[in-house]
Amino acid sequence: VIGDSVNMSARLCSQAQVGEIVVDVDTVTAAATKGFAAVESLHVKGRAQAIGVQRWHVSALGKITDLTGEKIG
């Protein structure tokens, strides 16, 4: 598997701490989900400009609700 998406995924994955997921802002928007931290700028190899990312940590499971407002996890 090769390409820009794979490279970007690897770069973001390398920035994640234990129990954490790091994704770009477009992914969070497309997933329409809650529980991600505020947007932060991250400089990644191969990009001239910083990209907007958001982090999700497993500890957010207790705070996430589905569309009906019922807790997930």
PDB file of N, CA and C in Angstrom:
ATOM      1  N   VAL A   1       0.848  -1.165   0.000  1.00  0.00           N
ATOM      2  CA  VAL A   1       0.000   0.000   0.000  1.00  0.00           C
ATOM      3  C   VAL A   1       0.895   1.229   0.000  1.00  0.00           C
ATOM      4  N   ILE A   2       0.655   2.111  -0.940  1.00  0.00           N
ATOM      5  CA  ILE A   2       1.455   3.323  -1.040  1.00  0.00           C
ATOM      6  C   ILE A   2       0.551   4.511  -1.341  1.00  0.00           C
ATOM      7  N   GLY A   3       1.093   5.701  -1.192  1.00  0.00           N
ATOM      8  CA  GLY A   3       0.355   6.898  -1.560  1.00  0.00           C
ATOM      9  C   GLY A   3       0.301   7.913  -0.435  1.00  0.00           C
ATOM     10  N   ASP A   4      -0.218   9.083  -0.772  1.00  0.00           N
ATOM     11  CA  ASP A   4      -0.270  10.199   0.169  1.00  0.00           C
ATOM     12  C   ASP A   4      -1.105   9.887   1.405  1.00  0.00           C
ATOM     13  N   SER A   5      -2.251   9.260   1.226  1.00  0.00           N
ATOM     14  CA  SER A   5      -3.120   8.947   2.374  1.00  0.00           C
ATOM     15  C   SER A   5      -2.437   7.994   3.342  1.00  0.00           C
ATOM     16  N   VAL A   6      -1.725   7.029   2.800  1.00  0.00           N
ATOM     17  CA  VAL A   6      -1.013   6.068   3.643  1.00  0.00           C
ATOM     18  C   VAL A   6       0.110   6.776   4.399  1.00  0.00           C
ATOM     19  N   ASN A   7       0.848   7.633   3.709  1.00  0.00           N
ATOM     20  CA  ASN A   7       1.925   8.377   4.361  1.00  0.00           C
ATOM     21  C   ASN A   7       1.392   9.277   5.466  1.00  0.00           C
ATOM     22  N   MET A   8       0.308   9.995   5.185  1.00  0.00           N
ATOM     23  CA  MET A   8      -0.275  10.889   6.193  1.00  0.00           C
ATOM     24  C   MET A   8      -0.776  10.088   7.388  1.00  0.00           C
ATOM     25  N   SER A   9      -1.400   8.962   7.136  1.00  0.00           N
ATOM     26  CA  SER A   9      -1.882   8.110   8.227  1.00  0.00           C
ATOM     27  C   SER A   9      -0.735   7.651   9.117  1.00  0.00           C
ATOM     28  N   ALA A  10       0.359   7.271   8.516  1.00  0.00           N
ATOM     29  CA  ALA A  10       1.530   6.840   9.281  1.00  0.00           C
ATOM     30  C   ALA A  10       2.087   7.979  10.114  1.00  0.00           C
ATOM     31  N   ARG A  11       2.128   9.177   9.536  1.00  0.00           N
ATOM     32  CA  ARG A  11       2.639  10.347  10.275  1.00  0.00           C
ATOM     33  C   ARG A  11       1.752  10.658  11.479  1.00  0.00           C
ATOM     34  N   LEU A  12       0.438  10.628  11.275  1.00  0.00           N
ATOM     35  CA  LEU A  12      -0.484  10.921  12.381  1.00  0.00           C
ATOM     36  C   LEU A  12      -0.415   9.834  13.447  1.00  0.00           C
ATOM     37  N   CYS A  13      -0.332   8.593  13.019  1.00  0.00           N
ATOM     38  CA  CYS A  13      -0.247   7.472  13.950  1.00  0.00           C
ATOM     39  C   CYS A  13       0.993   7.616  14.840  1.00  0.00           C
ATOM     40  N   SER A  14       2.090   8.065  14.259  1.00  0.00           N
ATOM     41  CA  SER A  14       3.326   8.202  15.034  1.00  0.00           C
ATOM     42  C   SER A  14       3.237   9.313  16.077  1.00  0.00           C
ATOM     43  N   GLN A  15       2.255  10.207  15.942  1.00  0.00           N
ATOM     44  CA  GLN A  15       2.079  11.304  16.895  1.00  0.00           C
ATOM     45  C   GLN A  15       1.137  10.938  18.048  1.00  0.00           C
ATOM     46  N   ALA A  16       0.481   9.805  17.948  1.00  0.00           N
ATOM     47  CA  ALA A  16      -0.484   9.382  18.973  1.00  0.00           C
ATOM     48  C   ALA A  16       0.225   8.799  20.188  1.00  0.00           C
ATOM     49  N   GLN A  17      -0.312   9.082  21.350  1.00  0.00           N
ATOM     50  CA  GLN A  17       0.162   8.497  22.601  1.00  0.00           C
ATOM     51  C   GLN A  17      -0.617   7.196  22.841  1.00  0.00           C
ATOM     52  N   VAL A  18      -0.257   6.462  23.866  1.00  0.00           N
ATOM     53  CA  VAL A  18      -0.951   5.221  24.210  1.00  0.00           C
ATOM     54  C   VAL A  18      -2.433   5.530  24.476  1.00  0.00           C
ATOM     55  N   GLY A  19      -3.314   4.765  23.861  1.00  0.00           N
ATOM     56  CA  GLY A  19      -4.750   4.934  24.060  1.00  0.00           C
ATOM     57  C   GLY A  19      -5.345   6.110  23.311  1.00  0.00           C
ATOM     58  N   GLU A  20      -4.636   6.614  22.314  1.00  0.00           N
ATOM     59  CA  GLU A  20      -5.053   7.832  21.625  1.00  0.00           C
ATOM     60  C   GLU A  20      -5.091   7.614  20.117  1.00  0.00           C
ATOM     61  N   ILE A  21      -5.995   8.336  19.470  1.00  0.00           N
ATOM     62  CA  ILE A  21      -6.086   8.359  18.014  1.00  0.00           C
ATOM     63  C   ILE A  21      -5.911   9.806  17.584  1.00  0.00           C
ATOM     64  N   VAL A  22      -5.105  10.039  16.556  1.00  0.00           N
ATOM     65  CA  VAL A  22      -4.914  11.379  16.007  1.00  0.00           C
ATOM     66  C   VAL A  22      -5.396  11.361  14.560  1.00  0.00           C
ATOM     67  N   VAL A  23      -6.351  12.240  14.223  1.00  0.00           N
ATOM     68  CA  VAL A  23      -6.895  12.307  12.872  1.00  0.00           C
ATOM     69  C   VAL A  23      -6.968  13.758  12.417  1.00  0.00           C
ATOM     70  N   ASP A  24      -7.051  13.941  11.106  1.00  0.00           N
ATOM     71  CA  ASP A  24      -7.195  15.304  10.609  1.00  0.00           C
ATOM     72  C   ASP A  24      -8.633  15.775  10.806  1.00  0.00           C
ATOM     73  N   VAL A  25      -8.799  17.080  10.732  1.00  0.00           N
ATOM     74  CA  VAL A  25     -10.096  17.697  10.996  1.00  0.00           C
ATOM     75  C   VAL A  25     -11.158  17.190  10.017  1.00  0.00           C
ATOM     76  N   ASP A  26     -10.786  16.982   8.765  1.00  0.00           N
ATOM     77  CA  ASP A  26     -11.755  16.497   7.768  1.00  0.00           C
ATOM     78  C   ASP A  26     -12.329  15.134   8.148  1.00  0.00           C
ATOM     79  N   THR A  27     -11.509  14.286   8.729  1.00  0.00           N
ATOM     80  CA  THR A  27     -11.969  12.958   9.149  1.00  0.00           C
ATOM     81  C   THR A  27     -12.983  13.070  10.277  1.00  0.00           C
ATOM     82  N   VAL A  28     -12.714  13.925  11.252  1.00  0.00           N
ATOM     83  CA  VAL A  28     -13.655  14.121  12.358  1.00  0.00           C
ATOM     84  C   VAL A  28     -14.977  14.671  11.829  1.00  0.00           C
ATOM     85  N   THR A  29     -14.898  15.611  10.918  1.00  0.00           N
ATOM     86  CA  THR A  29     -16.112  16.198  10.332  1.00  0.00           C
ATOM     87  C   THR A  29     -16.911  15.144   9.568  1.00  0.00           C
ATOM     88  N   ALA A  30     -16.223  14.348   8.750  1.00  0.00           N
ATOM     89  CA  ALA A  30     -16.905  13.316   7.957  1.00  0.00           C
ATOM     90  C   ALA A  30     -17.533  12.251   8.845  1.00  0.00           C
ATOM     91  N   ALA A  31     -16.882  11.927   9.957  1.00  0.00           N
ATOM     92  CA  ALA A  31     -17.405  10.897  10.863  1.00  0.00           C
ATOM     93  C   ALA A  31     -18.550  11.427  11.709  1.00  0.00           C
ATOM     94  N   ALA A  32     -18.662  12.737  11.819  1.00  0.00           N
ATOM     95  CA  ALA A  32     -19.724  13.371  12.613  1.00  0.00           C
ATOM     96  C   ALA A  32     -19.824  12.745  13.993  1.00  0.00           C
ATOM     97  N   THR A  33     -18.706  12.672  14.679  1.00  0.00           N
ATOM     98  CA  THR A  33     -18.666  12.053  15.997  1.00  0.00           C
ATOM     99  C   THR A  33     -18.192  13.042  17.045  1.00  0.00           C
ATOM    100  N   LYS A  34     -18.379  12.704  18.282  1.00  0.00           N
ATOM    101  CA  LYS A  34     -17.990  13.556  19.413  1.00  0.00           C
ATOM    102  C   LYS A  34     -16.841  12.909  20.174  1.00  0.00           C
ATOM    103  N   GLY A  35     -16.296  13.642  21.118  1.00  0.00           N
ATOM    104  CA  GLY A  35     -15.282  13.085  21.996  1.00  0.00           C
ATOM    105  C   GLY A  35     -13.862  13.444  21.622  1.00  0.00           C
ATOM    106  N   PHE A  36     -13.684  14.166  20.522  1.00  0.00           N
ATOM    107  CA  PHE A  36     -12.337  14.569  20.117  1.00  0.00           C
ATOM    108  C   PHE A  36     -11.973  15.881  20.800  1.00  0.00           C
ATOM    109  N   ALA A  37     -10.697  16.046  21.070  1.00  0.00           N
ATOM    110  CA  ALA A  37     -10.194  17.277  21.676  1.00  0.00           C
ATOM    111  C   ALA A  37     -10.259  18.408  20.651  1.00  0.00           C
ATOM    112  N   ALA A  38      -9.951  19.612  21.110  1.00  0.00           N
ATOM    113  CA  ALA A  38      -9.955  20.789  20.246  1.00  0.00           C
ATOM    114  C   ALA A  38      -8.931  20.637  19.125  1.00  0.00           C
ATOM    115  N   VAL A  39      -9.133  21.384  18.070  1.00  0.00           N
ATOM    116  CA  VAL A  39      -8.227  21.366  16.928  1.00  0.00           C
ATOM    117  C   VAL A  39      -6.867  21.927  17.340  1.00  0.00           C
ATOM    118  N   GLU A  40      -5.816  21.243  16.907  1.00  0.00           N
ATOM    119  CA  GLU A  40      -4.459  21.741  17.102  1.00  0.00           C
ATOM    120  C   GLU A  40      -3.720  21.659  15.776  1.00  0.00           C
ATOM    121  N   SER A  41      -2.700  22.481  15.629  1.00  0.00           N
ATOM    122  CA  SER A  41      -1.874  22.451  14.422  1.00  0.00           C
ATOM    123  C   SER A  41      -0.715  21.496  14.638  1.00  0.00           C
ATOM    124  N   LEU A  42      -0.416  20.728  13.612  1.00  0.00           N
ATOM    125  CA  LEU A  42       0.658  19.746  13.702  1.00  0.00           C
ATOM    126  C   LEU A  42       1.483  19.804  12.421  1.00  0.00           C
ATOM    127  N   HIS A  43       2.790  19.957  12.565  1.00  0.00           N
ATOM    128  CA  HIS A  43       3.686  19.920  11.416  1.00  0.00           C
ATOM    129  C   HIS A  43       4.077  18.471  11.170  1.00  0.00           C
ATOM    130  N   VAL A  44       3.874  18.019   9.953  1.00  0.00           N
ATOM    131  CA  VAL A  44       4.230  16.646   9.603  1.00  0.00           C
ATOM    132  C   VAL A  44       5.173  16.651   8.411  1.00  0.00           C
ATOM    133  N   LYS A  45       6.039  15.666   8.370  1.00  0.00           N
ATOM    134  CA  LYS A  45       7.011  15.524   7.284  1.00  0.00           C
ATOM    135  C   LYS A  45       6.274  15.431   5.945  1.00  0.00           C
ATOM    136  N   GLY A  46       6.792  16.136   4.974  1.00  0.00           N
ATOM    137  CA  GLY A  46       6.209  16.085   3.640  1.00  0.00           C
ATOM    138  C   GLY A  46       5.158  17.146   3.379  1.00  0.00           C
ATOM    139  N   ARG A  47       4.835  17.953   4.383  1.00  0.00           N
ATOM    140  CA  ARG A  47       3.839  19.021   4.229  1.00  0.00           C
ATOM    141  C   ARG A  47       4.480  20.363   4.539  1.00  0.00           C
ATOM    142  N   ALA A  48       4.284  21.332   3.667  1.00  0.00           N
ATOM    143  CA  ALA A  48       4.846  22.664   3.880  1.00  0.00           C
ATOM    144  C   ALA A  48       4.113  23.392   5.012  1.00  0.00           C
ATOM    145  N   GLN A  49       2.824  23.169   5.110  1.00  0.00           N
ATOM    146  CA  GLN A  49       1.994  23.832   6.115  1.00  0.00           C
ATOM    147  C   GLN A  49       1.588  22.845   7.203  1.00  0.00           C
ATOM    148  N   ALA A  50       1.375  23.382   8.396  1.00  0.00           N
ATOM    149  CA  ALA A  50       0.840  22.551   9.476  1.00  0.00           C
ATOM    150  C   ALA A  50      -0.580  22.130   9.099  1.00  0.00           C
ATOM    151  N   ILE A  51      -1.011  20.984   9.584  1.00  0.00           N
ATOM    152  CA  ILE A  51      -2.380  20.532   9.331  1.00  0.00           C
ATOM    153  C   ILE A  51      -3.167  20.572  10.641  1.00  0.00           C
ATOM    154  N   GLY A  52      -4.463  20.737  10.522  1.00  0.00           N
ATOM    155  CA  GLY A  52      -5.338  20.716  11.691  1.00  0.00           C
ATOM    156  C   GLY A  52      -5.660  19.283  12.060  1.00  0.00           C
ATOM    157  N   VAL A  53      -5.407  18.925  13.311  1.00  0.00           N
ATOM    158  CA  VAL A  53      -5.698  17.572  13.784  1.00  0.00           C
ATOM    159  C   VAL A  53      -6.493  17.640  15.075  1.00  0.00           C
ATOM    160  N   GLN A  54      -7.122  16.534  15.394  1.00  0.00           N
ATOM    161  CA  GLN A  54      -7.813  16.384  16.668  1.00  0.00           C
ATOM    162  C   GLN A  54      -7.458  15.029  17.249  1.00  0.00           C
ATOM    163  N   ARG A  55      -7.376  14.995  18.565  1.00  0.00           N
ATOM    164  CA  ARG A  55      -7.006  13.770  19.267  1.00  0.00           C
ATOM    165  C   ARG A  55      -8.221  13.213  20.004  1.00  0.00           C
ATOM    166  N   TRP A  56      -8.302  11.890  20.018  1.00  0.00           N
ATOM    167  CA  TRP A  56      -9.335  11.190  20.786  1.00  0.00           C
ATOM    168  C   TRP A  56      -8.605  10.221  21.701  1.00  0.00           C
ATOM    169  N   HIS A  57      -9.003  10.203  22.955  1.00  0.00           N
ATOM    170  CA  HIS A  57      -8.391   9.291  23.919  1.00  0.00           C
ATOM    171  C   HIS A  57      -9.454   8.336  24.435  1.00  0.00           C
ATOM    172  N   VAL A  58      -9.037   7.125  24.725  1.00  0.00           N
ATOM    173  CA  VAL A  58      -9.956   6.088  25.195  1.00  0.00           C
ATOM    174  C   VAL A  58     -10.756   6.552  26.412  1.00  0.00           C
ATOM    175  N   SER A  59     -10.222   7.460  27.182  1.00  0.00           N
ATOM    176  CA  SER A  59     -10.956   7.965  28.353  1.00  0.00           C
ATOM    177  C   SER A  59     -12.220   8.716  27.950  1.00  0.00           C
ATOM    178  N   ALA A  60     -12.335   9.101  26.680  1.00  0.00           N
ATOM    179  CA  ALA A  60     -13.533   9.793  26.204  1.00  0.00           C
ATOM    180  C   ALA A  60     -14.727   8.861  26.070  1.00  0.00           C
ATOM    181  N   LEU A  61     -14.509   7.553  26.131  1.00  0.00           N
ATOM    182  CA  LEU A  61     -15.612   6.603  25.964  1.00  0.00           C
ATOM    183  C   LEU A  61     -16.749   6.844  26.937  1.00  0.00           C
ATOM    184  N   GLY A  62     -16.439   7.200  28.156  1.00  0.00           N
ATOM    185  CA  GLY A  62     -17.483   7.436  29.144  1.00  0.00           C
ATOM    186  C   GLY A  62     -18.273   8.700  28.900  1.00  0.00           C
ATOM    187  N   LYS A  63     -17.818   9.551  27.985  1.00  0.00           N
ATOM    188  CA  LYS A  63     -18.454  10.836  27.728  1.00  0.00           C
ATOM    189  C   LYS A  63     -19.229  10.866  26.416  1.00  0.00           C
ATOM    190  N   ILE A  64     -19.074   9.844  25.587  1.00  0.00           N
ATOM    191  CA  ILE A  64     -19.671   9.853  24.252  1.00  0.00           C
ATOM    192  C   ILE A  64     -21.112   9.355  24.310  1.00  0.00           C
ATOM    193  N   THR A  65     -21.982  10.046  23.596  1.00  0.00           N
ATOM    194  CA  THR A  65     -23.377   9.614  23.492  1.00  0.00           C
ATOM    195  C   THR A  65     -23.723   9.415  22.025  1.00  0.00           C
ATOM    196  N   ASP A  66     -24.715   8.576  21.781  1.00  0.00           N
ATOM    197  CA  ASP A  66     -25.177   8.402  20.414  1.00  0.00           C
ATOM    198  C   ASP A  66     -26.151   9.528  20.084  1.00  0.00           C
ATOM    199  N   LEU A  67     -26.761   9.469  18.918  1.00  0.00           N
ATOM    200  CA  LEU A  67     -27.654  10.542  18.487  1.00  0.00           C
ATOM    201  C   LEU A  67     -28.878  10.701  19.375  1.00  0.00           C
ATOM    202  N   THR A  68     -29.240   9.674  20.133  1.00  0.00           N
ATOM    203  CA  THR A  68     -30.383   9.774  21.019  1.00  0.00           C
ATOM    204  C   THR A  68     -30.000  10.339  22.381  1.00  0.00           C
ATOM    205  N   GLY A  69     -28.687  10.533  22.613  1.00  0.00           N
ATOM    206  CA  GLY A  69     -28.228  11.048  23.888  1.00  0.00           C
ATOM    207  C   GLY A  69     -27.836   9.959  24.868  1.00  0.00           C
ATOM    208  N   GLU A  70     -27.963   8.688  24.458  1.00  0.00           N
ATOM    209  CA  GLU A  70     -27.603   7.574  25.334  1.00  0.00           C
ATOM    210  C   GLU A  70     -26.094   7.359  25.310  1.00  0.00           C
ATOM    211  N   LYS A  71     -25.512   7.112  26.492  1.00  0.00           N
ATOM    212  CA  LYS A  71     -24.067   6.917  26.584  1.00  0.00           C
ATOM    213  C   LYS A  71     -23.619   5.685  25.801  1.00  0.00           C
ATOM    214  N   ILE A  72     -22.456   5.812  25.168  1.00  0.00           N
ATOM    215  CA  ILE A  72     -21.824   4.711  24.464  1.00  0.00           C
ATOM    216  C   ILE A  72     -20.607   4.297  25.275  1.00  0.00           C
ATOM    217  N   GLY A  73     -20.444   3.026  25.511  1.00  0.00           N
ATOM    218  CA  GLY A  73     -19.260   2.537  26.216  1.00  0.00           C
ATOM    219  C   GLY A  73     -19.409   2.374  27.675  1.00  0.00           C
TER     220      GLY A  73
END
